Structure formats: structure tokens, C-alpha cells
Coordinates of C-alpha atoms and ligand atoms in Angstrom, one line a residue:
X1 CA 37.9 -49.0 -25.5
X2 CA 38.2 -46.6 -28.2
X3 CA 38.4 -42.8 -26.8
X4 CA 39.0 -40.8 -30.2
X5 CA 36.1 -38.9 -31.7
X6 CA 35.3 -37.9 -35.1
X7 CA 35.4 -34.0 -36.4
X8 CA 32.3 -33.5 -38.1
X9 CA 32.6 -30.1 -39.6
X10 CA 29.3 -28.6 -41.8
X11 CA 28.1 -25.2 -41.8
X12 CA 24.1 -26.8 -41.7
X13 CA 22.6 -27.1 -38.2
X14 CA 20.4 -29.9 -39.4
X15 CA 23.5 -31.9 -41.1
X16 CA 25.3 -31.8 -38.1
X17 CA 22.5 -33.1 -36.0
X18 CA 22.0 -35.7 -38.5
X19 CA 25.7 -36.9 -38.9
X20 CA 26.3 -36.6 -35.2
X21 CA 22.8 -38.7 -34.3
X22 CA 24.2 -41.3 -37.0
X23 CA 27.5 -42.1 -35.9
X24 CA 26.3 -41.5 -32.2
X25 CA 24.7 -45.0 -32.6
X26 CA 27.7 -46.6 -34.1
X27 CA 29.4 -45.9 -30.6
X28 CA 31.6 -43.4 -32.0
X29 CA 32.0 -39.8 -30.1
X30 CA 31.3 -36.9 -32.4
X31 CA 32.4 -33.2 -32.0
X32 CA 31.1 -30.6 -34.5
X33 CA 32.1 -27.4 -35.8
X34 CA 30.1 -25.0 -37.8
X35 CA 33.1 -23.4 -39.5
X36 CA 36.4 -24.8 -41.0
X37 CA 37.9 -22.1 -38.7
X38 CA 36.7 -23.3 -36.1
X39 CA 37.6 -26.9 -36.9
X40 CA 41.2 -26.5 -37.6
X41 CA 41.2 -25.0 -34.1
X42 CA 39.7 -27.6 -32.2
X43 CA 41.5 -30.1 -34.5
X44 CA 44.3 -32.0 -32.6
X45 CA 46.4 -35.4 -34.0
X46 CA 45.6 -37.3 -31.4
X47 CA 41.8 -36.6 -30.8
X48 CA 40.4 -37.9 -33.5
X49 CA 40.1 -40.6 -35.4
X50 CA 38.2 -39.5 -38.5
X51 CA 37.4 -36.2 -39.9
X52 CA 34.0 -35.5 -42.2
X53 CA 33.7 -32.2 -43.5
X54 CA 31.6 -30.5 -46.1
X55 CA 32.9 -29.1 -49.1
X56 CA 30.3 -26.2 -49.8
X57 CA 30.3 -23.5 -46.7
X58 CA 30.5 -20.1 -46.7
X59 CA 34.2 -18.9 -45.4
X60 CA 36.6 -21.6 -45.5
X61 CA 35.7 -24.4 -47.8
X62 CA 36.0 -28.0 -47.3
X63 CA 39.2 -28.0 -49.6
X64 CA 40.9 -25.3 -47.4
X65 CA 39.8 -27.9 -44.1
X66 CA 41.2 -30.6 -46.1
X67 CA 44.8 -28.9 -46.7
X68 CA 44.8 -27.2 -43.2
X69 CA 44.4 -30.6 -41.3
X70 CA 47.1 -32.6 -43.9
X71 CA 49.0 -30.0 -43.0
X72 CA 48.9 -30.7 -39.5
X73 CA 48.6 -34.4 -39.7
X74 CA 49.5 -35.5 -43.1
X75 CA 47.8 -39.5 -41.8
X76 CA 44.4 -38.7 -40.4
X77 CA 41.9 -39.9 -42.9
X78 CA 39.5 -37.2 -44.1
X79 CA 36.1 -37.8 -45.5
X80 CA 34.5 -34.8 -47.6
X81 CA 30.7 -34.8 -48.6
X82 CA 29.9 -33.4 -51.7
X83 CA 26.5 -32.4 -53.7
X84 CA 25.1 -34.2 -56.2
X85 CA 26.7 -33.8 -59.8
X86 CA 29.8 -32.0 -58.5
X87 CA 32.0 -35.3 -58.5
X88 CA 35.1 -33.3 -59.6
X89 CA 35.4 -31.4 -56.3
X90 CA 35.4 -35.1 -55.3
X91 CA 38.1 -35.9 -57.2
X92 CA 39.8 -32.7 -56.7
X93 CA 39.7 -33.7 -53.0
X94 CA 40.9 -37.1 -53.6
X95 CA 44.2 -36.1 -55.5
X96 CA 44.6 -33.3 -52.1
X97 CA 44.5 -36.6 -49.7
X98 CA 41.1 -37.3 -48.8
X99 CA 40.6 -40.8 -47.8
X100 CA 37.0 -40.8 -49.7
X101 CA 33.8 -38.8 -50.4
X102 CA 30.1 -39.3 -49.9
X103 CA 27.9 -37.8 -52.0
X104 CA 24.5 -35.7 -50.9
X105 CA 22.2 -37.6 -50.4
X106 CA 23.5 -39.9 -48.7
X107 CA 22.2 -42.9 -46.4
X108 CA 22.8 -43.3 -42.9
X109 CA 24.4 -46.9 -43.5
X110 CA 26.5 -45.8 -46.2
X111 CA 28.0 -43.0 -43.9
X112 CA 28.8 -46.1 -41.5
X113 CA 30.6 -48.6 -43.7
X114 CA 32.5 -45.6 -45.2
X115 CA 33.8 -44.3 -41.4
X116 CA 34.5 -48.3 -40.6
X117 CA 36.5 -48.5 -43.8
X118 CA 37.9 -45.3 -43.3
X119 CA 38.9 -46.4 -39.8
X120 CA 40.1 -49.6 -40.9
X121 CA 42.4 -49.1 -43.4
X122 CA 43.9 -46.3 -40.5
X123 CA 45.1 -49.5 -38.4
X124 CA 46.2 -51.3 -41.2
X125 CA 48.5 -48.6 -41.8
X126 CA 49.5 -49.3 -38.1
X127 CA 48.1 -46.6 -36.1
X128 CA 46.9 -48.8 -33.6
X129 CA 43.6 -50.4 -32.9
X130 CA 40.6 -48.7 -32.5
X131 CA 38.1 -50.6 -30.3
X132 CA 35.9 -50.9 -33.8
X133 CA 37.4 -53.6 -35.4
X134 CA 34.7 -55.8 -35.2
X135 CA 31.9 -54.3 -32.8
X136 CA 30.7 -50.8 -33.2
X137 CA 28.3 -50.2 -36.1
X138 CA 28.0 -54.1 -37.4
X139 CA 26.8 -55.5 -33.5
X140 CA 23.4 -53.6 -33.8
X141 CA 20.7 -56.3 -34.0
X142 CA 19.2 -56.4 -37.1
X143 CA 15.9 -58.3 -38.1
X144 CA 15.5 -60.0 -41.6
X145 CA 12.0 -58.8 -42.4
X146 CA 10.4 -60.9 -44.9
X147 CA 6.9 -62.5 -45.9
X148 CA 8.0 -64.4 -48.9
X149 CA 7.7 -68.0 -49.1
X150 CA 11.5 -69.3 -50.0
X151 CA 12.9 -67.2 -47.8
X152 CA 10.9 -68.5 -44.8
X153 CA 11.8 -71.9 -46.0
X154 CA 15.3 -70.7 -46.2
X155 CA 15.4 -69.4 -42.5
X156 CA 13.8 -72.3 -40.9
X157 CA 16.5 -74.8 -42.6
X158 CA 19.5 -72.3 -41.1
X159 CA 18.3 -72.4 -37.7
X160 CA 19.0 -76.7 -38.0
X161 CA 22.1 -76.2 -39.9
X162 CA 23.5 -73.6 -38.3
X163 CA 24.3 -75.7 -35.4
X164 CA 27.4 -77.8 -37.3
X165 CA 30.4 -75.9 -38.1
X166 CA 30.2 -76.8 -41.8
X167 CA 30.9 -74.2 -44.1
X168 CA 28.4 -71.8 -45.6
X169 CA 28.3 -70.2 -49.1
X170 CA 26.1 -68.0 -49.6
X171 CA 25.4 -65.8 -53.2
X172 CA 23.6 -63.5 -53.7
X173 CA 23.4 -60.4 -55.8
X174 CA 24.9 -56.8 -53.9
X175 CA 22.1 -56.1 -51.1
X176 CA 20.4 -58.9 -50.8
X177 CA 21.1 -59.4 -47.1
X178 CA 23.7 -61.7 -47.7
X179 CA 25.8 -60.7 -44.5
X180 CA 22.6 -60.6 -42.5
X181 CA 21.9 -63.9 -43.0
X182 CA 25.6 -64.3 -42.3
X183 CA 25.0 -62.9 -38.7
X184 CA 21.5 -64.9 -38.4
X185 CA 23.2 -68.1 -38.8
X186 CA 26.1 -67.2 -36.0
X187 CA 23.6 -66.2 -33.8
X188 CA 21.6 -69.5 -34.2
X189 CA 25.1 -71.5 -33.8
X190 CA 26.6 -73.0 -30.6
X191 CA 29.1 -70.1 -31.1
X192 CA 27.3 -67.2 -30.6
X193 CA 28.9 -66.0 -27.7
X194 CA 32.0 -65.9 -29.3
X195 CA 33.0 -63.5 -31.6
X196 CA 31.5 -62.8 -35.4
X197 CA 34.4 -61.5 -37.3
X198 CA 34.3 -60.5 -40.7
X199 CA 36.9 -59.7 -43.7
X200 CA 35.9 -58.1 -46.9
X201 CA 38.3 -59.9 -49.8
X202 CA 37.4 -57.0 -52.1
X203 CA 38.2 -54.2 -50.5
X204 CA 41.5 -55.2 -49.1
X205 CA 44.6 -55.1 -51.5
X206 CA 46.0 -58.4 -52.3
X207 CA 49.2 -58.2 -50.6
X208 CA 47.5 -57.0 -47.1
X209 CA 45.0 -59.8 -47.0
X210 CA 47.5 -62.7 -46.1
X211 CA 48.6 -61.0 -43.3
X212 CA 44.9 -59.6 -42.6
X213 CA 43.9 -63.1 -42.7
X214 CA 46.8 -64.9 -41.1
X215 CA 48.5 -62.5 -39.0
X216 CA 52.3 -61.6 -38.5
X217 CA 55.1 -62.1 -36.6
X218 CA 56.9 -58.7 -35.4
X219 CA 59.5 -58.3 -38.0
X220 CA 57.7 -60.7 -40.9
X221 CA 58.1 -58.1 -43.4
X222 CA 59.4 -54.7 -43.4
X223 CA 57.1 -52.4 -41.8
X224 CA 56.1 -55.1 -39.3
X225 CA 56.9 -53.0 -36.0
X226 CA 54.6 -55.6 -33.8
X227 CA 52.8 -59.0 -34.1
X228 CA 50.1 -58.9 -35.2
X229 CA 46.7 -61.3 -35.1
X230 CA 44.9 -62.4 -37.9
X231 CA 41.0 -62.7 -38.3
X232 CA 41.1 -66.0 -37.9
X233 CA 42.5 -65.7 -34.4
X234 CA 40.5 -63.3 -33.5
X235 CA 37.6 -65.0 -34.8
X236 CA 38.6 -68.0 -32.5
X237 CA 35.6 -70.3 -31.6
X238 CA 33.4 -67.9 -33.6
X239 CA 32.5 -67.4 -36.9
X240 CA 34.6 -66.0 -39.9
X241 CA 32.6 -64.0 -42.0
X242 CA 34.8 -63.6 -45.8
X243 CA 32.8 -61.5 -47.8
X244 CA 33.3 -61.0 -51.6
X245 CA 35.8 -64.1 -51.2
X246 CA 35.6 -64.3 -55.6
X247 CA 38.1 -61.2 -55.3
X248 CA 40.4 -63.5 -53.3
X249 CA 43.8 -64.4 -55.5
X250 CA 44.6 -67.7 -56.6
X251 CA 47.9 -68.0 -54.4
X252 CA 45.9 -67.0 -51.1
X253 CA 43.0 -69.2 -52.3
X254 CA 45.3 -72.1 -51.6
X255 CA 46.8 -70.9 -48.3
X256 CA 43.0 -70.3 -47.3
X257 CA 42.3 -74.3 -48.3
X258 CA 45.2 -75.2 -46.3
X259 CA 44.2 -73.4 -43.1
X260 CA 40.7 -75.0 -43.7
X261 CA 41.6 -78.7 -44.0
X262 CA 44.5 -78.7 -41.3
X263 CA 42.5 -75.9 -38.5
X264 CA 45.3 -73.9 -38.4
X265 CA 47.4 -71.2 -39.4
X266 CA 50.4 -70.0 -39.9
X267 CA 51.5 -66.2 -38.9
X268 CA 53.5 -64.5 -41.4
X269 CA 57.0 -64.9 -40.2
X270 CA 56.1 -67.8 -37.8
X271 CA 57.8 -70.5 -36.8
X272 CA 54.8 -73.1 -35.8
X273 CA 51.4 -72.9 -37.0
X274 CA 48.5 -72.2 -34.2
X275 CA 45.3 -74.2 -34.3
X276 CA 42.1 -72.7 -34.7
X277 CA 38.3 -73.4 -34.5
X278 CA 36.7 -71.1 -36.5
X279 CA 33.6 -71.7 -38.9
X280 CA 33.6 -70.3 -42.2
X281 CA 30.9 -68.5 -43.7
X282 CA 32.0 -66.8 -47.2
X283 CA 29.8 -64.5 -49.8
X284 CA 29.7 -64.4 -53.2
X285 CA 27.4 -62.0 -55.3
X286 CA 29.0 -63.6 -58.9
X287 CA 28.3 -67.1 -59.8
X288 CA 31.1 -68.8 -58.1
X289 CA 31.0 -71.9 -60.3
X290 CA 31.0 -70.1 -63.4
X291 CA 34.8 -68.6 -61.5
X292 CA 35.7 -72.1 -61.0
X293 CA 35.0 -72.8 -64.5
X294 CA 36.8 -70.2 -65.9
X295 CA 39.6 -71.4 -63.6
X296 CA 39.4 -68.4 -61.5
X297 CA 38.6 -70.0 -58.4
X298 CA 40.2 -73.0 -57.0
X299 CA 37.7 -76.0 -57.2
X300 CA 39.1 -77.7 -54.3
X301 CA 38.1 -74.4 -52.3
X302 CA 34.8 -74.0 -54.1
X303 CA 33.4 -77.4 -52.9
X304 CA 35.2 -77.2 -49.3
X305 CA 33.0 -73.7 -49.0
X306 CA 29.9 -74.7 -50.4
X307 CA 29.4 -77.7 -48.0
X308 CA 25.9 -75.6 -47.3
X309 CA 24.5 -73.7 -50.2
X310 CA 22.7 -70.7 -49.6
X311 CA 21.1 -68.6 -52.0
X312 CA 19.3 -65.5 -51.6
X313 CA 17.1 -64.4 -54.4
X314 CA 16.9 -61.3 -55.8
X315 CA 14.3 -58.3 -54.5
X316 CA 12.4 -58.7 -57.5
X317 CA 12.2 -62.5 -57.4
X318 CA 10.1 -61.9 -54.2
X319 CA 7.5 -59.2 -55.0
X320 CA 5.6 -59.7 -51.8
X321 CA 8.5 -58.5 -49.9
X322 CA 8.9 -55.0 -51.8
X323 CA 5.5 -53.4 -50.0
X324 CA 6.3 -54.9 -46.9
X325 CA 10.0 -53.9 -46.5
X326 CA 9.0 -50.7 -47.8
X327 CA 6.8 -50.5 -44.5
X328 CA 9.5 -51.4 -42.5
X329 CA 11.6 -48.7 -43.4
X330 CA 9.0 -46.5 -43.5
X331 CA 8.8 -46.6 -40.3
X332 CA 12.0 -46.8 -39.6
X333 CA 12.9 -43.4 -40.8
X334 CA 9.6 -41.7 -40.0
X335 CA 10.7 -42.4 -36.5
X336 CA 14.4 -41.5 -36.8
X337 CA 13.4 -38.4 -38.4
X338 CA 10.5 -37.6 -35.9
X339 CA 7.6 -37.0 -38.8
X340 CA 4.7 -38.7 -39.4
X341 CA 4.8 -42.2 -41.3
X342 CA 4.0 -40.8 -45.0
X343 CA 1.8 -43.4 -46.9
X344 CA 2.4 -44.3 -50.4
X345 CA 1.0 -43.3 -52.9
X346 CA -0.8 -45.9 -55.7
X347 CA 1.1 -44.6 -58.4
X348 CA 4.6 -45.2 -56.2
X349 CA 3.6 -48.7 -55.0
X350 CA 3.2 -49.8 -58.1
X351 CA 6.5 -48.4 -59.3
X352 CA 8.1 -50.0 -56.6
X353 CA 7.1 -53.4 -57.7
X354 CA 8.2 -53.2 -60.9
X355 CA 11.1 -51.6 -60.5
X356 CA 13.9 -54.0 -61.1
X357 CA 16.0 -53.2 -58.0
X358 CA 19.4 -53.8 -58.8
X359 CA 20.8 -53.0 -55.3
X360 CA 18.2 -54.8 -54.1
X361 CA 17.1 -54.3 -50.3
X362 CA 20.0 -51.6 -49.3
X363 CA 19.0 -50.2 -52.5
X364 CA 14.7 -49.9 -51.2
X365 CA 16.2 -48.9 -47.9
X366 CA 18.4 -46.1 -49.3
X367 CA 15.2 -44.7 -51.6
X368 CA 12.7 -45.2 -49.0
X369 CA 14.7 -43.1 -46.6
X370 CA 15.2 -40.4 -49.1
X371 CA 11.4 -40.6 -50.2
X372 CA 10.8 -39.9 -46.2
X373 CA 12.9 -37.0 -45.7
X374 CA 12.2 -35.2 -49.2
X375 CA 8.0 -36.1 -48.6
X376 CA 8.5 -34.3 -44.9
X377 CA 5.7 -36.7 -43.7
X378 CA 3.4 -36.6 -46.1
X379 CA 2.3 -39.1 -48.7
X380 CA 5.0 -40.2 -50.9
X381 CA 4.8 -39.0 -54.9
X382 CA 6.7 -40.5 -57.3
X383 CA 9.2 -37.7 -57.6
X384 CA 10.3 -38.2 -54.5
X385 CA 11.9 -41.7 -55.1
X386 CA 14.6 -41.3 -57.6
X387 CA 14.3 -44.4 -59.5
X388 CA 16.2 -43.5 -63.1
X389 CA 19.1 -45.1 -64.3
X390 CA 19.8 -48.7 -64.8
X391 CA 17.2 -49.9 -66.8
X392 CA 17.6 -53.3 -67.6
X393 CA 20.8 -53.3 -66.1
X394 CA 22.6 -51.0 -68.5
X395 CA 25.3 -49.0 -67.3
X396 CA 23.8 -45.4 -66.0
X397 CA 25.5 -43.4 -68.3
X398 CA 26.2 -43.2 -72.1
X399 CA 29.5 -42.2 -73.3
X400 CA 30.8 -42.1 -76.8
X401 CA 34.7 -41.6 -77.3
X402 CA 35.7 -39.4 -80.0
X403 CA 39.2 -38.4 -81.7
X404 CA 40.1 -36.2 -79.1
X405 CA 39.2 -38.1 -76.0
X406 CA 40.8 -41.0 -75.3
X407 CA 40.1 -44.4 -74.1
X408 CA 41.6 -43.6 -70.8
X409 CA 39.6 -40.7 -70.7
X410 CA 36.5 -42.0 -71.5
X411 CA 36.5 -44.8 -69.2
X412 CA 37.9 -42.7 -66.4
X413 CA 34.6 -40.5 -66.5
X414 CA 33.0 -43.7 -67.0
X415 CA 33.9 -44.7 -64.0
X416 CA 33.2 -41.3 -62.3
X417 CA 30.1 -40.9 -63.6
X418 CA 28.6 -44.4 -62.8
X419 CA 30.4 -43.9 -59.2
X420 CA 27.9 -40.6 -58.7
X421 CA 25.1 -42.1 -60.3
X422 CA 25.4 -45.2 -57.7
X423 CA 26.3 -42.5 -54.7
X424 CA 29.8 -44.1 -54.4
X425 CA 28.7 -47.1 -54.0
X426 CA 31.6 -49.1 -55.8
X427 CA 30.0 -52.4 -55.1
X428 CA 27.1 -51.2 -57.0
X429 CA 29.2 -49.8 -59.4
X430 CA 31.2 -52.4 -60.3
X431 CA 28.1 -54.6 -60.9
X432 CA 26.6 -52.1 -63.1
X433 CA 30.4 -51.7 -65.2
X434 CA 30.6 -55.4 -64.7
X435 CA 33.8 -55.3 -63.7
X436 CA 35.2 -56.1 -60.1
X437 CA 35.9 -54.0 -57.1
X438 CA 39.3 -54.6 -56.7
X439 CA 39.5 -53.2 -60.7
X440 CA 37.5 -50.3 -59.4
X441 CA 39.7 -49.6 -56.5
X442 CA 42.7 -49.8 -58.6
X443 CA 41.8 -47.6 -61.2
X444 CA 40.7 -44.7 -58.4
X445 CA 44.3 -45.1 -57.1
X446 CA 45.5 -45.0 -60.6
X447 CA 44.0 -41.3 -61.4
X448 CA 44.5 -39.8 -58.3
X449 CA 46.8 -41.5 -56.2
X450 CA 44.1 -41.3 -54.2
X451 CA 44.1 -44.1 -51.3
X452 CA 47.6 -45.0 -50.2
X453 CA 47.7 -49.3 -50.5
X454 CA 50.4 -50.7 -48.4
X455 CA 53.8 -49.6 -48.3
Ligands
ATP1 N1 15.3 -58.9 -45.3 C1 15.8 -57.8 -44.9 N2 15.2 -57.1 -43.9 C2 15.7 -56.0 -43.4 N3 16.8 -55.4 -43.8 C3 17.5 -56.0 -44.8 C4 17.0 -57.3 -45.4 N4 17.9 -57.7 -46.3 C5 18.8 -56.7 -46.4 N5 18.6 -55.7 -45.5 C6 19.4 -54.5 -45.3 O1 19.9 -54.2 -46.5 C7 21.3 -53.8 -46.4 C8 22.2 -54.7 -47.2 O2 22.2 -56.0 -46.6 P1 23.6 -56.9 -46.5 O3 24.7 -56.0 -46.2 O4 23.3 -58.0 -45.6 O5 23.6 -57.3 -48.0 P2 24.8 -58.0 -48.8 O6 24.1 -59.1 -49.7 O7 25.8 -58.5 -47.9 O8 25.3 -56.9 -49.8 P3 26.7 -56.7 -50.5 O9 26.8 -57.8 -51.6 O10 26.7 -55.4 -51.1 O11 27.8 -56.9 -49.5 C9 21.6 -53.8 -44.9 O12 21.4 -52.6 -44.4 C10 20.6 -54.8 -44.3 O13 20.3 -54.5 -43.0
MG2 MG1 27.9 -57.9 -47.8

């Protein structure tokens, strides 16, 4: 078991509570400081795992904490939270080492995935496992709460089908629930004692998902100190959860048919192949067909995938379940927070059923817990929901290049500025640009250096 805590550092009382209380319930340990003095002091290599610090506090700043601990330890992965509408202290921060930022206000389950990404990409870059790989955060129970017809349907017909090992596809747009229903068919299978394991195809570099996938040998490449098992060894007799799998390349897309039709793989660097019994599950939120179309996606793979189709529709295709996942989480975070569930107001209700909800549930859970916190208990008004932006699904933001800005530029702030509008949410983002993750991902490294990818 993991022992390393994370160095939350925030000058706030009531942010340190919150962030502490938050990743608390992920399993990880938290220690706090109040100061960046006081952080650098307590900070020690091997101690932590993560650090999160904010950027605005009086004394040191966030930047200073940043620079003192790189100093120190120029690999431990440093997270800085920044306010609303300052994204260049992001960047800033970014081109200084930080492995990402968060923006104020953030949700409680963007914090998470951004530490178990954080954390992640940390092993990759072989600093040993961490005891989170694939427990932690993701093995909380979570219910599907819904009242709508289809979905009902939907759920009823898993619970039979879940019980082959055929392959699932499921699509979906971002936030739909498409990894819950991911989890509710594992836990409905014959394999549900044995481990869920999940790999995200977009947020892993092209050249570190083979061996992500597969595994290595010690010595495959260079910079392969030790074996090394791949998900789908470790997902042995489980499930395999491959999420965003349209971001997978072509060349890997074949290597992933192989290992399907023959049950087993072959380590980087290995001699023999190993068999596995693993059932595939894989998540889409484009229109996969349209991929294999447009010859972007092996057809061979598409049809081995989508031996059970799934599709989850939309938030706003099921209007019945706006009001009453807005309950849910209502109570949710009334309770988390300790107030009094607020009541809606008329006027909110019905601008939360005709909103369009382009994030869809994660997006209704984000606003509702902001809507709880800004309301302090009371009944919730329309300005505390924060619906602007995306109307229609146009981008956020309106930029107009001119002679002395260039394209670069312009979509480099384009990028930025739909990145803060979304909270950093680069899934979200790249649905609203309409371009892919991995594009997203690489252009951040491309201004700023700013995540190291592979050696
Ligand atoms: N029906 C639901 N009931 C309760 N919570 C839900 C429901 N659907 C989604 N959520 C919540 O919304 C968030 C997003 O869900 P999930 O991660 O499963 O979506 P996704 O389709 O995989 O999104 P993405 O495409 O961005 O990966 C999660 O926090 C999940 O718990
Ligand atoms: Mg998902």
C-alpha cells in the first residue's frame, strides 16, 4: 500500500479543509501548510507523492513554492490552483514545471482525476507504483440515478448481457456516464471479483500506450530498467475498461485486434506471448463508424468491439432526468458541505431543462455543486448557476486574427481561453474546438514544454 501523502499548501483555512476532506476519500493521506514557508520546510522527496498549492497567498506565492520544490526535486509533479480569468499565471506556471493547474472553482471530481493523472503519468515515468493504479478514487460505488424510460430499458438489458464476455461499445457524448455504465456492467458480470482496470487512449502518448497496454520486458527499450505488466495482465479475468479508444493509432489498433482474436499478448521485448482472459469494454464519445468511414479506425476492430452496442443519450434527450439528478446532487453536496438542501428556484428549474448541457451529467453535477456552495443553503437563483457559453455548441470564445497576431497566436489563446472557460476540462474542450485530445495535449506541450511525454 501506498504510504506517500500529498502537500496541499493554501493560505485559506476553508480550502484546505475542503481539499484535504476531498482527497481524504480518495484514500490518499494529506498534510497541509498555510504558508509556502512553511511547505518547503516540511517538504521532503520522498514523502510525497503530489504537491497542490495555490498561486495567490500572501508571503510566498505559489510560483516561489513551485521553483523552491523543483529545486529540490526537479520530478515531483506539482499541481497549482489558480482564479478564474488569470490562466496566464497558469501558463506561467506550466512553462516553470507544473505538471497541471485547476482552476477556482473547481469540482471535487475534477481535483480527483487531475491527482490520478498527475500520479499516473509519475509511474510511467518509473517512479514506482503507487498503490492507486487502479483502486483509490475510481472503486467508490457509484449509483446511476435515472428515471428515464430508455435508460431503464438500457440497464435491465446489461444486467443479461453482462454475463458473456462479449465486447461492449459504448458512445456517448463527454459525461454521459459512459464509464459508469462501464463499471455497472463489470459488476453485473461473472467477473466482478476480479479486477476493473481501465486505460484512457487519449490521454496517453502514442508511443507509451503499447507498452501501457502490453507490458515490457526489462531491457525492451531503452529506459526499460524492470518488466513491466501491462493492463491487460493486470486486468486478468476482469474487465478492461479502454476509454476514448477513437484516439487509439492505426498501428496499435491492429496489435489490439490481434491480442483480441488470439487472447493473448505479447510483452514488449518478449519472447512468447502470455494468454489472457480479459473482456473488453471500450468508449467512444465520436461516432465511431463515421472514423471507420473515414478510414480512421480499423473496421475489423470496429465490428470485433461493437459485438454489444451501447448508447447513452444525451442529458437533454432525457429531460425527466435533469430535475431529478439535480436532486441527487443537491443532496449530495448539501450534505458534504453541512448546509441545508437549498430548493430551486422556478426560474432555475426551468433553465435547467432547457439548457443544452454539453457536458452533460458531470457537467449538472459540477453546476449544481457550485450553485450549493455560492447559495450557502438557501434557495438557488439563477446567478448562482453559471450557465453562459456554448450556446448551440459554438466555441466559448470569439477571436478575430488581425495583421499583427498570428495564426499561432490566435489559436494558442484559443485554446487557452476555451481551456478556462471549460475549467480545464480538455475533454470538454476539445469537443467544443472539435478537435481531439491528443491535438490538445500536444499543442499544450508545444507552448510550454509543459508535460514531459516519454523519453
Ligand atoms: N446517471 C448518473 N447518475 C449519477 N451520476 C452520474 C450519472 N451519469 C453520470 N454521472 C456522473 O457524471 C460524471 C461523468 O460520468 P462518466 O465519467 O461515467 O462519464 P463519461 O461518459 O465516461 O465521460 P467522458 O466522456 O468525459 O469520459 C461522473 O462523476 C459520474 O458519476
Ligand atoms: Mg469516461
Amino acid at each position: 500500500m501506498n504510504t506517500k501523502s500529498i502537500l496541499v499548501v493554501d493560505d485559506e483555512p476553508s480550502m484546505r479543509i475542503a481539499l484535504s476532506e476531498s482527497l481524504e476519500s480518495c484514500g490518499y493521506k494529506v498534510e497541509t501548510s498555510e504558508s509556502g514557508a512553511d511547505a518547503l520546510e516540511k517538504f521532503q522527496e520522498d514523502k510525497f507523492e503530489v504537491v497542490i498549492t495555490d498561486m495567490r497567498m500572501p508571503g510566498m506565492s505559489g510560483m516561489e513554492v513551485l521553483r523552491g520544490i523543483k529545486k529540490v526535486s526537479s520530478r515531483m509533479p506539482v499541481i497549482v490552483i489558480t482564479a478564474y480569468g488569470t490562466v496566464n499565471t497558469a501558463v506561467e506556471a506550466m512553462k516553470e514545471g507544473a505538471a497541471d493547474f485547476i482552476m477556482k472553482p473547481f469540482s471535487v471530481g475534477h481535483l480527483e482525476s487531475l491527482v490520478k493523472k498527475v500520479v499516473a503519468e509519475k509511474d510511467r515515468k518509473g517512479e514506482g507504483g503507487s498503490g492507486h493504479d487502479s483502486k483509490g478514487c475510481l472503486s467508490r460505488k457509484k449509483t446511476i440515478i435515472t428515471r428515464d424510460e430508455a435508460m431503464l430499458a438500457l440497464l435491465e438489458l446489461l444486467k443479461g448481457v453482462s454475463k458473456s464476455k462479449s465486447s461492449v461499445l459504448i458512445q456517448g457524448e463527454s459525461g454521459t456516464g459512459k464509464e459508469l455504465i462501464a463499471r455497472y456492467i463489470h459488476r453485473h458480470s461473472d467477473r466482478a471479483k476480479m479486477p476493473f482496470v481501465a486505460v484512457n487512449c487519449a490521454a496517453i502518448p502514442g508511443n507509451l500506450l503499447e507498452s501501457e497496454m502490453f507490458g515490457h520486458e526489462k531491457g525492451a527499450f531503452t529506459g526499460a530498467s524492470r518488466r513491466r505488466l501491462g493492463k491487460f495482465e493486470l486486468a486478468a479475468g476482469g474487465t478492461l475498461l479502454l476509454d476514448e479508444i477513437s484516439e487509439m493509432d492505426v498501428q496499435l489498433q491492429a496489435k489490439l485486434l490481434r491480442v483480441i482474436q488470439e487472447s493473448e499478448v505479447d510483452r514488449l521485448g518478449s519472447e512468447a506471448p502470455v494468454p489472457v482472459d480479459v473482456r473488453i469494454i471500450a468508449t467512444t464519445n465520436v461516432d465511431l463508424k463515421k472514423y471507420v468511414e473515414e478510414k480512421k479506425f480499423r473496421d475489423d476492430l470496429y465490428y470485433r468491439l461493437n459485438v454489444i452496442p451501447v448508447r447513452i443519450p444525451p442529458l437533454r434527450e432525457r429531460r425527466d432526468d435533469i430535475v431529478f439528478l439535480c436532486e441527487y446532487f443537491l443532496e449530495k453536496y448539501s450534505q458534504l458541505s453541512g448546509t441545508t438542501m437549498p430548493a430551486l428556484s422556478k426560474k432555475v428549474e426551468q433553465m435547467l431543462e432547457n439548457y443544452r448541457w454539453p457536458g452533460n451529467v458531470r457537467e449538472l453535477e459540477n453546476v449544481i455543486e457550485r450553485a450549493v456552495l455560492l447559495s450557502g443553503g438557501e434557495t438557488i437563483l439563477p446567478e448562482h448557476l453559471y450557465l453562459e457559453g456554448e450556446k448551440n455548441g459554438q466555441p466559448a470564445v470569439k477571436l478575430i486574427a488581425s495583421k499583427d497576431v498570428t495564426l499561432k497566436e490566435t489559436e494558442k489563446r484559443l485554446i487557452f481561453e476555451t481551456l478556462e472557460k471549460v475549467e480545464g476540462n480538455k475533454t470538454r474542450a476539445s469537443e467544443i474546438l472539435g478537435i481531439s485530445v491528443r491535438t490538445i495535449r500536444n499543442k499544450l506541450n508545444e507552448y510550454g514544454k509543459m508535460v514531459e511525454v516519454g523519453g
